[in-house]
Coordinates of C-alpha atoms in Angstrom, one line a residue:
Chain R
M10 CA 28.3 -11.0 6.0
P11 CA 24.1 -12.8 6.8
Q12 CA 22.0 -10.8 5.7
V13 CA 18.9 -10.9 7.5
K14 CA 16.0 -9.7 5.3
P15 CA 12.3 -9.8 5.3
M16 CA 11.8 -12.7 2.1
E17 CA 8.4 -14.5 1.2
G18 CA 8.7 -18.0 1.0
N19 CA 8.7 -19.0 -1.8
Q20 CA 11.8 -16.5 -2.6
A21 CA 13.5 -17.5 0.0
V22 CA 13.4 -21.3 -1.2
A23 CA 14.1 -19.8 -5.0
E24 CA 17.2 -17.9 -2.8
A25 CA 18.8 -20.8 -1.3
M26 CA 18.3 -22.7 -5.1
R27 CA 20.2 -19.4 -6.0
Q28 CA 22.6 -20.2 -4.0
I29 CA 23.1 -23.7 -3.9
N30 CA 24.0 -23.7 -7.9
P31 CA 22.3 -26.7 -9.2
D32 CA 23.3 -28.4 -12.3
V33 CA 19.8 -28.8 -14.3
V34 CA 16.1 -27.7 -13.2
A35 CA 13.5 -28.9 -15.5
A36 CA 10.3 -28.0 -14.4
Y37 CA 6.4 -27.1 -16.0
P38 CA 6.3 -23.9 -13.9
I39 CA 2.0 -23.9 -13.3
T40 CA -0.6 -23.2 -11.7
P41 CA -1.1 -24.6 -8.8
S42 CA 3.0 -23.8 -8.7
T43 CA 3.8 -21.1 -7.2
E44 CA 6.5 -18.5 -7.5
V45 CA 9.7 -20.3 -6.7
V46 CA 10.3 -21.6 -10.9
Q47 CA 9.4 -18.5 -12.1
T48 CA 12.2 -16.4 -9.3
F49 CA 15.0 -18.8 -10.1
A50 CA 14.2 -18.8 -13.5
Q51 CA 15.2 -15.0 -13.2
F52 CA 18.1 -16.4 -11.9
V53 CA 19.0 -18.1 -15.1
A54 CA 18.1 -15.1 -17.4
D55 CA 20.5 -13.4 -15.6
G56 CA 23.2 -15.5 -16.0
E57 CA 22.8 -15.5 -11.2
V58 CA 23.9 -18.9 -11.6
D59 CA 25.2 -21.5 -14.1
T60 CA 21.6 -24.3 -14.3
N61 CA 20.4 -24.9 -17.4
F62 CA 17.5 -25.0 -17.4
V63 CA 14.9 -27.1 -19.1
A64 CA 11.3 -25.7 -19.5
V65 CA 9.2 -29.6 -20.4
E66 CA 5.3 -29.3 -21.6
S67 CA 4.2 -30.8 -18.3
E68 CA 4.9 -32.1 -15.0
H69 CA 5.4 -36.1 -15.9
S70 CA 8.3 -34.4 -17.9
A71 CA 9.5 -32.4 -15.3
M72 CA 10.1 -35.4 -12.9
S73 CA 11.6 -37.0 -16.0
A74 CA 14.0 -35.1 -17.1
C75 CA 14.7 -34.5 -13.1
T76 CA 15.3 -38.0 -12.2
A77 CA 17.9 -38.2 -16.4
A78 CA 19.1 -36.0 -15.9
A79 CA 20.3 -37.0 -12.6
A80 CA 21.3 -40.1 -13.9
A81 CA 23.5 -38.3 -16.2
G82 CA 25.4 -37.3 -13.3
G83 CA 24.4 -34.0 -12.7
R84 CA 22.7 -31.7 -9.3
V85 CA 19.1 -30.9 -10.3
M86 CA 16.2 -29.4 -7.9
N87 CA 12.8 -28.2 -9.1
A88 CA 9.7 -27.1 -7.3
T89 CA 6.0 -27.7 -7.9
S90 CA 2.3 -28.4 -5.7
S91 CA -0.8 -30.2 -5.6
A92 CA -1.6 -31.8 -8.6
G93 CA 1.9 -30.7 -10.3
L94 CA 3.4 -33.5 -7.6
A95 CA 0.3 -35.7 -8.5
L96 CA 1.1 -35.7 -12.4
M97 CA 4.3 -37.0 -11.6
W98 CA 3.7 -39.8 -9.4
E99 CA 4.7 -42.3 -11.2
I100 CA 8.3 -41.1 -11.3
L101 CA 8.6 -40.1 -8.4
Y102 CA 9.2 -43.9 -7.9
I103 CA 11.5 -44.1 -9.9
T104 CA 14.2 -41.6 -8.7
A105 CA 14.2 -42.9 -5.8
S106 CA 14.3 -46.1 -7.6
L107 CA 17.0 -45.2 -9.0
R108 CA 18.5 -43.6 -5.9
M109 CA 18.5 -40.1 -8.0
P110 CA 19.1 -37.1 -4.7
V111 CA 17.6 -34.8 -6.6
I112 CA 16.0 -32.6 -4.2
L113 CA 12.2 -31.3 -4.7
T114 CA 10.5 -28.5 -3.5
V115 CA 6.9 -28.9 -2.6
V116 CA 4.7 -26.1 -1.3
N117 CA 1.7 -28.1 -0.2
R118 CA -1.4 -27.2 -1.5
A119 CA -4.2 -29.5 -1.8
L120 CA -5.6 -32.4 -4.3
S121 CA -8.6 -31.4 -6.1
G122 CA -11.5 -32.3 -6.6
N123 CA -13.1 -29.9 -5.4
L124 CA -10.8 -27.9 -7.3
N125 CA -9.3 -25.9 -4.8
I126 CA -5.1 -24.8 -4.6
H127 CA -4.8 -24.0 -0.7
C128 CA -2.5 -25.4 1.9
D129 CA -3.2 -28.9 2.9
H130 CA -0.6 -31.6 3.3
S131 CA -2.7 -34.6 0.9
D132 CA -0.1 -33.8 -1.8
T133 CA 3.6 -35.0 -0.5
M134 CA 1.1 -37.4 2.1
G135 CA -0.5 -38.8 -0.8
A136 CA 3.0 -40.0 -2.0
R137 CA 4.2 -40.9 1.6
D138 CA 5.4 -44.4 0.0
A139 CA 7.5 -43.3 -3.5
G140 CA 10.5 -43.8 -1.5
W141 CA 11.4 -39.7 -0.6
I142 CA 12.8 -38.8 2.1
Q143 CA 10.5 -35.8 3.4
I144 CA 11.4 -32.9 6.3
Y145 CA 8.9 -30.0 6.0
A146 CA 9.8 -26.4 7.5
E147 CA 7.2 -24.7 10.4
N148 CA 8.2 -20.7 9.1
V149 CA 10.8 -19.1 6.1
Q150 CA 13.7 -19.2 7.9
E151 CA 13.0 -23.1 7.7
S152 CA 12.5 -23.8 4.8
Y153 CA 15.6 -21.6 3.7
D154 CA 17.5 -23.3 6.3
N155 CA 16.0 -27.8 5.2
L156 CA 16.4 -27.1 0.9
I157 CA 20.4 -26.7 1.9
Q158 CA 20.3 -29.6 4.4
A159 CA 18.2 -31.6 2.4
V160 CA 21.3 -31.3 -0.5
A161 CA 23.6 -32.5 2.3
I162 CA 21.4 -35.5 3.0
G163 CA 20.0 -36.5 -0.1
E164 CA 24.0 -36.3 -1.7
Q165 CA 25.8 -38.8 1.7
M166 CA 27.5 -41.6 0.0
D167 CA 25.8 -43.8 2.0
V168 CA 21.9 -42.5 1.5
R169 CA 21.6 -41.1 -2.4
L170 CA 17.7 -41.1 -2.1
P171 CA 15.4 -38.3 -3.0
V172 CA 14.7 -35.2 -0.7
M173 CA 11.2 -33.2 -0.8
S174 CA 11.5 -29.8 1.4
C175 CA 8.2 -29.1 1.7
L176 CA 6.5 -25.6 3.0
D177 CA 3.0 -25.0 3.8
G178 CA 1.1 -23.3 0.9
F179 CA 0.4 -19.7 1.4
L180 CA 0.3 -19.3 5.2
V181 CA 4.2 -20.3 4.8
S182 CA 4.6 -19.9 0.6
H183 CA 3.5 -16.1 0.6
S184 CA 4.4 -15.1 4.3
Y185 CA 6.8 -12.2 4.6
E186 CA 9.3 -12.9 7.4
L187 CA 12.7 -11.9 8.6
L188 CA 15.2 -14.2 6.8
Q189 CA 19.1 -14.6 7.7
V190 CA 20.7 -15.3 4.8
E191 CA 23.9 -17.2 4.4
D192 CA 27.0 -16.1 2.5
D193 CA 27.0 -17.8 -0.9
E194 CA 29.9 -19.5 0.6
A195 CA 28.6 -20.8 3.7
V196 CA 26.3 -21.5 1.4
R197 CA 28.4 -23.9 -1.6
D198 CA 30.6 -24.5 1.2
F199 CA 27.8 -26.5 3.2
V200 CA 26.6 -28.5 0.2
G201 CA 29.8 -29.4 -1.5
S202 CA 30.4 -30.1 -5.1
Y203 CA 28.8 -32.8 -6.3
Q204 CA 30.4 -36.1 -7.1
P205 CA 27.9 -38.4 -9.1
R206 CA 28.4 -41.6 -7.9
Y207 CA 28.1 -43.8 -11.1
P208 CA 26.7 -41.0 -14.1
L209 CA 25.3 -42.3 -18.0
L210 CA 27.6 -39.5 -19.3
D211 CA 30.9 -41.2 -18.3
V212 CA 30.9 -43.4 -21.9
A213 CA 34.2 -45.4 -20.3
N214 CA 32.0 -47.2 -18.0
P215 CA 28.7 -47.5 -19.9
L216 CA 26.0 -49.5 -17.9
T217 CA 22.1 -49.0 -17.8
M218 CA 19.4 -47.6 -15.4
G219 CA 16.6 -48.9 -15.3
P220 CA 16.5 -52.0 -16.4
L221 CA 13.3 -55.2 -17.0
D222 CA 13.7 -56.4 -13.1
L223 CA 11.0 -59.1 -13.2
Y224 CA 10.1 -62.1 -9.9
D225 CA 14.1 -63.1 -10.6
F226 CA 15.0 -59.7 -9.1
Y227 CA 13.0 -56.4 -8.1
F228 CA 12.4 -58.0 -5.6
E229 CA 15.5 -58.5 -4.1
H230 CA 16.0 -54.2 -5.3
K231 CA 14.5 -53.5 -3.7
R232 CA 14.1 -54.9 -0.2
D233 CA 17.9 -53.0 -0.3
Q234 CA 16.3 -49.9 -1.6
W235 CA 14.7 -50.3 2.2
A236 CA 17.9 -50.8 3.9
A237 CA 18.9 -46.7 2.7
Y238 CA 16.6 -45.8 4.6
E239 CA 19.0 -46.2 7.9
P240 CA 21.4 -44.4 7.0
A241 CA 19.0 -41.4 5.4
K242 CA 18.1 -41.6 9.8
Q243 CA 22.0 -40.6 10.7
A244 CA 22.4 -38.6 7.9
I245 CA 19.3 -35.7 9.2
I246 CA 20.7 -36.2 12.0
D247 CA 24.5 -35.7 11.3
V248 CA 23.8 -32.8 8.5
G249 CA 21.7 -31.0 11.3
Q250 CA 24.2 -30.5 13.5
R251 CA 27.2 -29.5 11.0
F252 CA 24.5 -26.5 9.8
D253 CA 23.5 -25.6 13.5
E254 CA 27.7 -25.6 14.2
Q255 CA 27.7 -23.6 10.9
F256 CA 25.5 -21.5 11.0
G257 CA 22.9 -21.4 14.6
R258 CA 20.4 -22.9 14.5
S259 CA 19.8 -27.3 14.4
Y260 CA 17.8 -29.0 13.4
G261 CA 17.1 -32.9 13.8
L262 CA 14.0 -35.8 13.9
F263 CA 11.9 -33.5 15.3
E264 CA 11.7 -30.6 18.0
E265 CA 10.8 -31.0 21.7
Y266 CA 8.5 -28.1 22.6
Q267 CA 8.0 -27.7 27.2
L268 CA 7.5 -31.5 26.2
D269 CA 10.0 -33.2 29.0
D270 CA 7.8 -32.8 31.5
A271 CA 4.0 -32.5 30.0
E272 CA 1.2 -34.3 30.9
I273 CA -0.7 -33.6 27.8
A274 CA 1.1 -32.7 24.5
I275 CA 0.2 -31.9 20.4
V276 CA 2.1 -34.5 17.3
A277 CA 1.9 -31.8 14.2
L278 CA 3.8 -31.4 11.4
G279 CA 4.8 -27.7 9.3
S280 CA 3.8 -24.4 10.2
M281 CA 0.4 -25.2 12.5
A282 CA 3.5 -26.3 14.9
G283 CA 4.6 -22.2 15.0
T284 CA 0.1 -21.4 16.5
A285 CA 0.6 -24.7 18.8
K286 CA 3.6 -23.0 20.4
D287 CA 1.5 -19.6 21.6
A288 CA -1.2 -22.4 22.5
V289 CA 1.6 -24.0 24.9
E290 CA 2.3 -21.1 26.8
S291 CA -0.7 -20.1 27.2
L292 CA -1.6 -23.3 28.8
R293 CA 1.2 -23.3 30.4
A294 CA 1.1 -19.3 32.0
E295 CA -2.4 -20.9 33.5
G296 CA -0.2 -24.1 35.2
V297 CA -1.4 -27.2 32.2
K298 CA 1.6 -29.3 31.9
A299 CA 1.4 -28.8 27.5
G300 CA 3.6 -29.7 24.7
L301 CA 4.3 -29.8 21.2
L302 CA 6.6 -32.5 19.2
K303 CA 7.1 -31.1 16.3
L304 CA 7.7 -33.6 13.1
R305 CA 10.1 -33.0 10.4
V306 CA 11.0 -35.5 9.5
F307 CA 7.6 -37.0 7.6
R308 CA 9.9 -40.4 6.0
P309 CA 12.4 -41.7 6.7
F310 CA 9.4 -42.5 9.4
P311 CA 11.5 -41.8 13.2
A312 CA 9.0 -44.9 14.8
E313 CA 10.9 -45.4 18.0
E314 CA 12.1 -41.6 18.4
L315 CA 8.7 -40.7 18.2
A316 CA 7.7 -43.0 20.9
A317 CA 9.9 -42.6 22.8
A318 CA 9.6 -39.2 23.0
L319 CA 5.5 -39.6 23.4
S320 CA 5.5 -42.8 25.8
G321 CA 5.7 -41.1 29.4
L322 CA 2.2 -38.5 28.2
E323 CA -1.2 -38.6 29.5
A324 CA -2.9 -38.1 26.7
V325 CA -1.5 -37.3 23.0
A326 CA -3.1 -35.2 20.1
I327 CA -2.2 -36.1 16.9
C328 CA -3.3 -33.8 14.5
D329 CA -3.3 -34.3 10.3
R330 CA -3.9 -31.0 8.0
A331 CA -4.7 -34.3 5.4
A332 CA -7.3 -37.6 5.5
S333 CA -6.4 -40.8 4.2
Y334 CA -9.7 -41.7 2.6
G335 CA -11.2 -45.3 5.1
G336 CA -7.8 -45.7 6.6
A337 CA -6.9 -46.1 10.4
G338 CA -7.5 -41.9 10.6
G339 CA -4.6 -39.8 9.1
P340 CA -1.9 -41.1 8.7
L341 CA 0.7 -39.4 10.6
Y342 CA -2.3 -41.2 13.3
A343 CA -1.7 -44.4 11.7
E344 CA 1.7 -44.0 12.2
V345 CA 2.4 -42.1 15.6
T346 CA -0.2 -45.4 17.1
S347 CA 1.7 -47.9 15.8
A348 CA 4.8 -46.1 16.1
L349 CA 3.5 -46.5 20.3
Y350 CA 1.8 -49.7 20.4
V351 CA 5.4 -51.0 18.6
A352 CA 7.1 -49.8 21.0
G353 CA 5.0 -50.9 24.4
A354 CA 3.9 -47.6 24.7
S355 CA -0.3 -47.0 26.1
V356 CA -1.1 -43.2 25.1
P357 CA -4.2 -42.7 24.7
A358 CA -4.5 -41.2 21.5
I359 CA -6.4 -38.6 19.9
N360 CA -6.5 -37.9 15.5
C361 CA -7.7 -34.3 14.7
I362 CA -7.5 -33.5 11.4
Y363 CA -7.9 -29.7 10.5
G364 CA -7.2 -27.2 7.6
L365 CA -8.3 -29.4 4.7
G366 CA -7.9 -27.1 1.7
G367 CA -7.0 -24.1 3.6
R368 CA -9.2 -23.9 6.9
Q369 CA -7.3 -21.9 9.0
I370 CA -6.5 -23.3 12.8
A371 CA -7.1 -20.6 14.7
P372 CA -4.9 -20.3 18.6
D373 CA -8.0 -21.2 20.6
E374 CA -9.4 -24.3 18.5
I375 CA -5.9 -25.6 19.6
I376 CA -6.5 -24.3 23.2
N377 CA -9.9 -27.0 22.9
I378 CA -7.5 -30.1 21.6
Y379 CA -5.5 -29.7 24.9
R380 CA -9.1 -29.3 26.4
D381 CA -10.1 -32.2 25.1
L382 CA -6.5 -34.3 26.1
E383 CA -7.1 -33.4 29.7
R384 CA -11.2 -34.3 29.4
V385 CA -9.3 -37.8 27.6
A386 CA -5.8 -38.6 30.1
E387 CA -8.7 -38.1 33.1
E388 CA -10.5 -40.5 31.1
G389 CA -8.0 -42.8 30.6
Q390 CA -9.7 -43.2 26.9
P391 CA -11.3 -41.1 24.0
D392 CA -14.7 -41.5 23.5
Q393 CA -14.4 -40.6 20.2
P394 CA -10.7 -40.9 18.5
L395 CA -11.2 -38.7 15.8
E396 CA -12.1 -34.8 15.3
F397 CA -12.0 -32.6 13.0
I398 CA -11.2 -29.1 14.2
G399 CA -13.0 -26.2 12.4
V400 CA -15.7 -27.6 10.4
R401 CA -18.7 -27.0 10.5
S402 CA -21.7 -29.8 10.4
F403 CA -24.9 -28.7 9.2
D404 CA -28.2 -30.6 9.4
K405 CA -28.7 -32.9 7.3
E406 CA -32.4 -33.9 7.3
E407 CA -33.4 -30.2 7.7
H408 CA -31.1 -29.4 4.8
A409 CA -31.8 -32.7 3.0
D410 CA -32.7 -31.5 -0.3
K411 CA -28.8 -29.7 -0.9
Y412 CA -26.9 -33.6 -0.2
A413 CA -27.4 -36.4 -3.1
F414 CA -25.6 -39.0 -1.2
Chain L
M16 CA 4.4 -10.7 26.9
A17 CA 5.0 -9.7 24.0
T18 CA 4.4 -6.8 21.9
M19 CA 2.4 -7.0 18.5
T20 CA 0.2 -5.2 16.5
E21 CA -1.8 -6.4 14.0
V22 CA -3.1 -5.3 10.5
R23 CA -5.9 -6.6 9.0
W24 CA -6.1 -5.0 5.2
H25 CA -9.2 -5.5 3.7
G26 CA -9.5 -5.4 -0.3
R27 CA -10.5 -7.3 -3.5
G28 CA -7.7 -9.2 -5.7
G29 CA -5.3 -6.6 -7.8
Q30 CA -6.5 -3.5 -5.7
G31 CA -2.8 -4.5 -3.9
A32 CA -3.9 -5.6 -0.5
K33 CA -1.1 -8.1 -0.3
T34 CA 1.6 -5.7 -2.1
A35 CA 0.7 -3.0 1.1
G36 CA 0.6 -5.5 3.6
Y37 CA 4.4 -6.9 1.7
I38 CA 5.9 -2.7 1.8
L39 CA 4.2 -2.5 5.3
A40 CA 6.4 -5.7 6.8
V41 CA 9.6 -3.7 5.6
A42 CA 8.8 -0.7 6.5
A43 CA 8.6 -1.8 9.9
A44 CA 11.5 -4.4 9.8
E45 CA 13.9 -1.7 8.5
D46 CA 13.7 -0.3 11.4
G47 CA 13.7 -3.5 13.4
W48 CA 11.2 -4.9 14.1
Q49 CA 9.9 -8.7 13.7
V50 CA 7.5 -8.8 10.6
Q51 CA 4.3 -11.1 10.0
A52 CA 2.5 -10.5 6.3
F53 CA 0.9 -12.9 4.9
P54 CA -2.0 -13.0 2.6
E55 CA -5.4 -14.9 2.1
Y56 CA -7.1 -15.0 -1.0
G57 CA -11.2 -16.4 -1.2
A58 CA -10.7 -17.6 -5.2
E59 CA -7.9 -15.7 -6.2
R60 CA -9.1 -13.7 -9.1
R61 CA -9.5 -10.1 -9.7
G62 CA -12.5 -8.4 -8.0
A63 CA -12.7 -11.3 -5.3
P64 CA -12.6 -10.8 -1.8
M65 CA -9.5 -11.1 0.0
R66 CA -7.6 -10.2 2.9
S67 CA -3.5 -9.5 4.0
Y68 CA -2.1 -10.2 7.7
V69 CA 0.8 -8.0 8.9
R70 CA 1.5 -8.8 12.3
I71 CA 4.6 -6.5 13.5
S72 CA 6.1 -7.6 17.2
D73 CA 9.3 -7.3 19.9
S74 CA 9.6 -10.7 19.3
P75 CA 9.4 -13.5 16.7
I76 CA 6.0 -13.9 15.8
R77 CA 5.2 -17.9 15.6
L78 CA 1.1 -17.4 15.2
R79 CA 0.0 -18.4 11.7
S80 CA -3.2 -18.0 11.6
G81 CA -5.4 -15.2 10.2
I82 CA -5.8 -11.7 12.1
T83 CA -9.0 -12.3 14.5
N84 CA -8.8 -9.8 16.9
P85 CA -7.0 -5.9 14.8
E86 CA -5.8 -3.3 16.1
I87 CA -5.6 -1.9 12.7
V88 CA -8.0 -2.2 9.3
V89 CA -7.9 -0.5 6.0
V90 CA -10.8 -1.2 3.6
L91 CA -8.8 -0.6 -0.1
D92 CA -12.6 -0.5 -1.1
P93 CA -15.8 0.1 0.3
S94 CA -17.7 -2.6 -1.5
L95 CA -16.6 -5.0 1.2
L96 CA -17.8 -3.1 3.9
E97 CA -21.2 -4.6 4.0
S98 CA -20.1 -7.7 2.7
E99 CA -17.0 -8.6 4.9
N100 CA -18.0 -7.2 7.9
P101 CA -13.9 -5.7 8.1
A102 CA -14.7 -3.8 11.1
E103 CA -15.4 -7.6 12.6
G104 CA -13.2 -8.5 16.0
I105 CA -11.4 -5.3 16.4
V106 CA -9.8 -4.2 19.8
K107 CA -11.9 -1.5 21.7
D108 CA -10.4 1.7 20.4
G109 CA -8.7 0.2 17.0
I110 CA -8.1 2.2 14.0
I111 CA -10.1 1.4 10.4
I112 CA -9.0 3.4 8.0
V113 CA -11.7 3.7 4.2
N114 CA -11.2 4.4 1.2
T115 CA -14.0 6.5 0.4
S116 CA -15.2 9.6 -0.3
D117 CA -18.0 9.7 2.1
S118 CA -17.4 11.0 5.7
P119 CA -16.6 9.0 8.9
T120 CA -19.6 9.2 10.0
E121 CA -21.2 8.2 6.8
I122 CA -19.0 4.9 7.1
R123 CA -19.6 4.5 11.0
E124 CA -23.1 3.8 10.1
R125 CA -22.0 1.2 7.1
L126 CA -19.1 0.0 10.1
G127 CA -22.0 -1.3 12.4
N128 CA -20.7 1.3 14.7
P129 CA -17.6 0.0 16.6
S130 CA -15.8 1.2 19.7
A131 CA -12.9 2.6 17.3
Q132 CA -11.5 5.4 16.0
I133 CA -12.8 6.0 12.0
W134 CA -11.1 7.8 8.8
T135 CA -11.9 7.8 5.8
V136 CA -9.5 8.8 2.8
D137 CA -10.7 9.0 -1.2
A138 CA -7.2 6.9 -2.0
S139 CA -8.8 5.8 -5.7
Q140 CA -9.3 9.5 -6.2
I141 CA -5.5 10.2 -5.4
S142 CA -4.5 7.2 -7.3
Q143 CA -5.9 8.2 -10.1
E144 CA -4.7 11.7 -10.2
T145 CA -1.4 11.1 -9.3
I146 CA -0.2 7.2 -10.8
G147 CA -3.4 7.9 -12.9
R148 CA -5.3 4.5 -12.8
N149 CA -7.3 3.9 -9.8
M150 CA -4.1 1.6 -7.0
P151 CA -5.8 2.7 -3.4
N152 CA -3.0 0.5 -1.5
T153 CA -0.2 2.9 -2.1
P154 CA -1.5 6.1 -0.7
M155 CA -3.6 4.2 1.7
L156 CA 0.0 3.3 3.6
G157 CA -0.1 7.5 3.1
A158 CA -2.9 7.8 5.7
L159 CA -1.3 4.3 7.8
A160 CA 0.9 6.7 8.3
R161 CA -0.4 9.4 9.5
V162 CA -2.8 7.7 11.6
S163 CA -0.8 5.1 13.6
D164 CA 2.6 4.5 14.4
V165 CA 3.4 1.5 12.5
L166 CA 5.3 3.2 10.5
D167 CA 6.1 7.0 9.4
L168 CA 6.4 8.5 6.1
E169 CA 9.7 8.1 5.7
G170 CA 9.7 5.0 6.0
A171 CA 7.4 4.3 4.0
R172 CA 8.6 5.8 1.0
Q173 CA 11.7 3.4 1.9
A174 CA 9.8 0.4 1.5
I175 CA 7.6 1.8 -1.5
R176 CA 11.1 2.3 -3.3
K177 CA 13.0 -1.4 -2.0
Q178 CA 9.5 -3.2 -3.1
L179 CA 9.1 -1.9 -6.7
G180 CA 12.0 -0.1 -7.3
E181 CA 12.5 -3.1 -9.6
K182 CA 9.3 -3.5 -11.1
L183 CA 7.8 0.3 -12.2
P184 CA 9.4 3.1 -13.7
E185 CA 11.6 6.4 -11.8
N186 CA 8.3 8.9 -12.9
I187 CA 5.5 5.5 -11.8
I188 CA 7.3 5.4 -7.9
Q189 CA 8.3 9.3 -7.5
A190 CA 3.6 9.6 -8.4
N191 CA 3.0 7.0 -5.5
F192 CA 5.1 8.8 -3.0
E193 CA 3.0 11.6 -4.0
A194 CA -0.1 9.4 -3.6
V195 CA 1.5 8.6 0.1
Q196 CA 1.5 12.6 1.0
R197 CA -0.7 13.2 0.0
A198 CA -3.3 10.7 1.6
Y199 CA -1.4 10.9 4.2
D200 CA -2.7 15.1 4.2
E201 CA -5.9 14.8 3.7
V202 CA -7.2 11.4 5.6
Q203 CA -9.7 12.7 8.0
S204 CA -11.6 11.4 11.3
E205 CA -15.0 12.2 12.9

């Protein structure tokens, strides 16, 4: 029988990993990592899983070993955060290019400098072009559910891509909540047994992976990799439906909350969406037609679907928990506005950068974003497209001695 | 409209505010409530001021920010009374419990005379005498059981066993139970 019990986000992820029972976990759990790997290592030590746990000497080595173990023919998982993900950088691209469905939990935490280990999306946003599927969770239940689905999505034969299953540092990873834990059997049935595609350990059919690939073929290979992301999008939808049929919780590319008849809306990723739902509910009670689009899948980016869902709005605020310095707004803003433009949808949009380095976002601050949107809708365009939410400003002239630049 | 109780713990890293929040959440979940508990660290090191938040509700909790208007505040370290302003935002007639040997009247002044009930208990002393070291978090759960309806003594004991039973030997669990009982008996109001 499925059990509902209070569990911390990190434990919920480790519990899903225990149920999935991967062949290999190669990890280097050090600050800023989380208790995910620590908890899972205990399962290995207690003999609750059959996993071969490889303790390596860095996060770079961790992802190298994960990619190699997947190439050998194993189902491979790992978890990391922040600078740990950054150190995997070089290998992340290789994992995706080799089409290895490694499943990586990322507890979203800030990148230095200055030194900070609290929640923001800088780590995974930095990895957005590496070729990994990225799925974001709002709460502990979604973190657990997404990880189980990630295995089925990444391993689908026409997808074969690595997946990052993302949850917000501390706000979700260290949050105790009621989690519905499904039966071990049911989870194992759902993910099925792993079918390696071209395992290196199949010595009767030797092959080479990752060789020198210069201007004669590299470009063709990269174009062919591009083609994997359309089936990936469909796989995310299909697996979400199958999950709903099996476990009764439905998932898609994004969740629309009160969006049908909304005039103004926020687009957000991760845990902020929960607080935004409360804000929408209180605004609806006073007659404001507010809505929310909680984006679940950032890679592959559902550009057409998003544009269709947002096209009728009078104004939209796109909330980024990451900055793209010198860019055209935050990463989410740039892609959502691009999607709207390509679809010919003329919706005035503002970009709200919030929550960097763990700065919390309060319901009142979200309500203020909707108030701004009401004004933008009325005036037809924003007077200031970029807003920083919940950040203090200091008078630079008054404190000139404290500023180096 | 949902009924929600929000509890904010103020402590220093190493005093167990996060664990106490989790134990409270486990106890409330056992009673059929929806729960959410998470810590907010400053510097994430021993001795640094930190908070932990617990929400207890009759419907699913979507809100994910720190607690600014708590019904209940628990202060594990009286040295935080001035620096952290733990009474900030407390609802009218809320409850503040402070780990201190001082009386509630003395504490009221240091808290800036909030419109809340003030309770005190010397949880550090109790834990020294029962557990053998200064671990004020579990006795403060006993005090909480006495002064509020978010948990009761038996619920506190069961949740402590659930959360700590695998990590601590039985004699230490029993010492924690004794600390809980003593704080329950000794907590005093104005």
